[in-house]
Amino acid sequence: MFRNNYDNDSVTFSPQGRIFQVEYALEAIKQGSAAVGLRSKTHVALVALKRNAEELGSYQKKIIPIDKHLGVALAGLSPDARVLSNFMRQQSMASRLLYKRPVPVSRVVNSIADKAQVNTQHYGKRPYGVGLLIAGVDETGPHLWEFQPSGQILEYFGAAIGARSQSARTYLERHFESFPDVSRDELVLHGLKALRDTLQQDKELTTDNTSIAIVGIGEDLKQYDGPRVKRFLDLLGEDGTKSQRAARLDTAMDAGGADDDNDDELAGLLGESGPSGSAMDTTE
Amino acid sequence: MTSIGTGYDLSNSVFSPDGRNFQVEYAQKAVENGPTTIGLRCKDGVILACEKLITSKLLVPGSNKRISTVDRHIGIATSGLIPDGKHFINRARDEAISWRRNFKDSVPIASLADRMGSYAQAYTLYSSVRPFGVTAIVAGADNDGPGLYMIEPSGLYWGYFGAATGKGRQAAKSEIEKLNLSELTLLQGIKEAARIIYVAHDDNKDKEFEIEMTWVTKDAKTANAAVTGSRGMIWNGWVHEEVPKELLEEAAREAKKAVEEEDEEDDDAKGEEKMDEDL
């Protein structure tokens, strides 16, 4: 049987120069539910989809506040995210104590990246199994960063991580040019629409499964969960909480012609806007 | 691939019967797929340039830099695993600071290259770590003038007139060899550097990219600032900084044009050959 001998630890290069343990850690992110982040000239927003293990169980935490000006959304192993966010809180407190100022976003992101890199180069350690979206505001304005277990960090206008996040990225790529000038509410709305596209067919965004956080210039980080999410979901409009794919299927079912709509469905998945797809953008 | 299946390539710091350390060779493989990065040692300074592929339009342009300042007078460009490069640069910064503390002077480029070479080498000695998946091009200037070094994952380093690493290194090297680097000025050099990045990119034309370029330079203003510095002569007046935007844009424009014209000529030549054959 074929066996890959080069994937047992993070200190072994494959003959192609790859480190499989790090690549597998990247896969762990895709097991987690999606999180989306995006920024305007004045604000950064994080929206995330929470999962519950069972019907009567509580929903997981997807957004962790770090400081008044800083928060993260996670996808992947949440205990690893807690370790990293505790570390970020320490950095943040140290900055306030030493320099009497909130820590710059890039500084704190770089510090966790360096921490994560060490885990990929020493035997007996494992890479972190979590991806983070870090949203924050500092002297240089609002920032959105993506953190990966490899220790890679990248600054984005809009980013999505987690299960089915490609659909959200497609949405962001189509609309990000308008983000700089949108209002606070519109920014969140764009985030929710991107997040909505990651939903499975029978799922929809609800007050239970949606988590939102916003931070802006001169505005402290504010997190919205439970009933407080309702206002934003209402803005999405009727049926707007369903994924476009699911909604389209519903309309097709109503019309009694589910079969011939499959081409549109496929086109939608491939990033081409199907004719019935645009009809659902009621809030635009 | 004779290395596979022998068992000698599964752990770092293990010699194979013919005296090779395969894990170090594999680390070099990680670099060979990395973005093209070059360094040019000119008459009046040093240039670092790298090709930055744009993997997503959602990325903030100009963010996520690949060339870093290590000390005021030294810059390092890395190719390969980016997080490894970050670690390497942090260490170089520590070395530069420690040199200042010990000797009240800015670190000579050869000394920094030596320290960093030793650091990379240490990561080939133990089975508990893996080698760095990067090559680093170190550019700077000291009392001996401009200096350029390239450090490999094995810890091996050489001084260079012109250095190239990453995916397009072969094409870049043959272009660099055509230059007369001991006579070239920085202003001429940035145009050559931009052209070389464009030429080396040739193989994967479909992907968009931007050029990141820095130089180590000394002008009357910085030289004066170094002399009159209040804390004594701890900085030699050379500065590692980004190449001014207008200059870089002009160089990139000219490079693009030159490469396109060359392609057209090639096409014409091929067309004529074809016609000859047809006849």
Short mmCIF file of C-alpha atoms in Angstrom, two decimals, chain B residues 67-220:
data_model
loop_
_atom_site.label_atom_id
_atom_site.label_comp_id
_atom_site.label_asym_id
_atom_site.label_seq_id
_atom_site.Cartn_x
_atom_site.Cartn_y
_atom_site.Cartn_z
CA ILE B 67 11.83 42.65 1.58
CA SER B 68 12.61 43.83 5.11
CA THR B 69 14.88 46.38 6.70
CA VAL B 70 17.13 44.69 9.25
CA ASP B 71 19.14 47.71 10.29
CA ARG B 72 19.15 51.22 8.86
CA HIS B 73 21.84 50.23 6.37
CA ILE B 74 20.83 46.61 5.67
CA GLY B 75 17.94 44.99 3.87
CA ILE B 76 17.13 41.30 3.40
CA ALA B 77 14.95 39.71 0.74
CA THR B 78 13.87 36.09 1.21
CA SER B 79 12.42 33.55 -1.16
CA GLY B 80 10.72 30.32 -0.14
CA LEU B 81 8.55 29.71 2.92
CA ILE B 82 7.45 33.20 3.96
CA PRO B 83 7.05 32.45 7.71
CA ASP B 84 10.57 30.98 7.78
CA GLY B 85 11.79 34.16 6.12
CA LYS B 86 10.13 36.21 8.85
CA HIS B 87 11.86 34.17 11.54
CA PHE B 88 15.19 34.55 9.74
CA ILE B 89 14.79 38.32 9.51
CA ASN B 90 13.85 38.65 13.18
CA ARG B 91 17.08 36.85 14.04
CA ALA B 92 19.06 39.13 11.71
CA ARG B 93 17.56 42.16 13.48
CA ASP B 94 18.60 40.73 16.85
CA GLU B 95 22.13 40.19 15.52
CA ALA B 96 22.31 43.77 14.25
CA ILE B 97 21.12 45.15 17.59
CA SER B 98 23.52 42.97 19.54
CA TRP B 99 26.43 44.18 17.36
CA ARG B 100 25.47 47.77 18.16
CA ARG B 101 25.34 47.04 21.90
CA ASN B 102 28.73 45.34 21.87
CA PHE B 103 30.71 47.53 19.49
CA LYS B 104 28.87 50.88 19.32
CA ASP B 105 28.88 50.64 15.55
CA SER B 106 26.65 49.46 12.74
CA VAL B 107 27.25 45.83 11.80
CA PRO B 108 29.46 45.17 8.72
CA ILE B 109 27.59 43.29 6.00
CA ALA B 110 30.14 40.44 5.89
CA SER B 111 29.80 39.96 9.65
CA LEU B 112 26.02 39.84 9.54
CA ALA B 113 26.09 37.39 6.62
CA ASP B 114 28.53 35.25 8.61
CA ARG B 115 26.37 35.24 11.75
CA MET B 116 23.23 34.42 9.74
CA GLY B 117 25.05 31.72 7.80
CA SER B 118 25.98 30.10 11.08
CA TYR B 119 22.41 30.42 12.30
CA ALA B 120 21.06 28.65 9.21
CA GLN B 121 23.74 25.98 9.54
CA ALA B 122 22.72 25.23 13.13
CA TYR B 123 19.32 24.17 11.81
CA THR B 124 20.96 21.39 9.76
CA LEU B 125 22.69 19.83 12.78
CA TYR B 126 19.81 18.43 14.83
CA SER B 127 17.04 15.95 14.15
CA SER B 128 14.80 18.03 16.42
CA VAL B 129 14.56 20.90 13.95
CA ARG B 130 14.22 21.34 10.22
CA PRO B 131 16.38 23.56 8.01
CA PHE B 132 15.05 26.95 6.87
CA GLY B 133 12.99 26.72 3.70
CA VAL B 134 14.44 30.01 2.47
CA THR B 135 17.39 31.58 0.76
CA ALA B 136 18.09 35.10 1.93
CA ILE B 137 19.73 37.86 -0.10
CA VAL B 138 21.46 40.31 2.21
CA ALA B 139 22.16 43.81 0.89
CA GLY B 140 23.93 46.62 2.69
CA ALA B 141 26.91 48.92 2.77
CA ASP B 142 29.76 49.56 5.21
CA ASN B 143 33.33 50.88 5.24
CA ASP B 144 34.19 48.50 2.40
CA GLY B 145 31.38 49.95 0.29
CA PRO B 146 28.28 48.12 -0.97
CA GLY B 147 27.99 44.43 -0.07
CA LEU B 148 25.73 41.64 -1.32
CA TYR B 149 25.48 38.11 0.09
CA MET B 150 23.17 35.16 -0.45
CA ILE B 151 22.59 32.58 2.31
CA GLU B 152 21.22 29.12 1.49
CA PRO B 153 19.31 26.67 3.71
CA SER B 154 22.53 24.71 4.28
CA GLY B 155 24.15 27.77 5.84
CA LEU B 156 26.40 28.18 2.83
CA TYR B 157 26.86 31.78 1.72
CA TRP B 158 28.84 33.68 -0.88
CA GLY B 159 29.39 37.32 -1.67
CA TYR B 160 27.97 38.35 -5.04
CA PHE B 161 27.99 41.08 -7.68
CA GLY B 162 24.57 39.85 -8.70
CA ALA B 163 22.47 37.16 -7.01
CA ALA B 164 19.23 35.44 -8.02
CA THR B 165 17.00 32.87 -6.36
CA GLY B 166 13.49 31.47 -6.70
CA LYS B 167 11.57 30.11 -9.66
CA GLY B 168 13.07 32.33 -12.37
CA ARG B 169 16.65 32.23 -11.10
CA GLN B 170 18.13 30.64 -14.24
CA ALA B 171 16.72 33.26 -16.60
CA ALA B 172 17.58 36.01 -14.11
CA LYS B 173 21.16 34.76 -13.70
CA SER B 174 21.87 34.73 -17.43
CA GLU B 175 20.53 38.30 -17.67
CA ILE B 176 22.63 39.45 -14.70
CA GLU B 177 25.75 37.97 -16.29
CA LYS B 178 25.34 40.36 -19.23
CA LEU B 179 25.60 43.41 -16.93
CA ASN B 180 28.78 45.26 -16.02
CA LEU B 181 27.92 45.62 -12.35
CA SER B 182 31.13 47.33 -11.21
CA GLU B 183 30.29 50.27 -13.50
CA LEU B 184 26.50 50.28 -13.13
CA THR B 185 24.88 53.06 -11.07
CA LEU B 186 21.80 52.61 -8.88
CA LEU B 187 19.63 54.62 -11.28
CA GLN B 188 20.64 52.37 -14.19
CA GLY B 189 20.42 49.34 -11.92
CA ILE B 190 16.76 49.73 -11.00
CA LYS B 191 15.84 49.66 -14.71
CA GLU B 192 17.88 46.50 -15.24
CA ALA B 193 16.39 44.92 -12.11
CA ALA B 194 12.84 45.63 -13.27
CA ARG B 195 13.64 44.24 -16.73
CA ILE B 196 15.17 41.09 -15.26
CA ILE B 197 12.09 40.47 -13.12
CA TYR B 198 9.92 40.83 -16.23
CA VAL B 199 12.16 38.51 -18.29
CA ALA B 200 12.26 35.88 -15.54
CA HIS B 201 8.48 36.03 -15.24
CA ASP B 202 8.09 34.95 -18.87
CA ASP B 203 7.21 31.33 -18.10
CA ASN B 204 3.94 31.98 -16.28
CA LYS B 205 2.62 34.94 -18.16
CA ASP B 206 -0.98 34.49 -17.12
CA LYS B 207 -0.47 35.52 -13.51
CA GLU B 208 -0.43 39.19 -12.62
CA PHE B 209 2.38 40.48 -10.47
CA GLU B 210 3.87 43.59 -8.94
CA ILE B 211 7.53 44.40 -8.38
CA GLU B 212 8.81 45.13 -4.92
CA MET B 213 12.13 46.96 -5.03
CA THR B 214 14.40 48.50 -2.42
CA TRP B 215 17.91 49.91 -2.47
CA VAL B 216 20.75 50.72 -0.13
CA THR B 217 21.89 54.24 -0.93
CA LYS B 218 23.77 57.18 0.48
CA ASP B 219 23.15 60.80 -0.47
CA ALA B 220 24.49 64.11 0.85
#
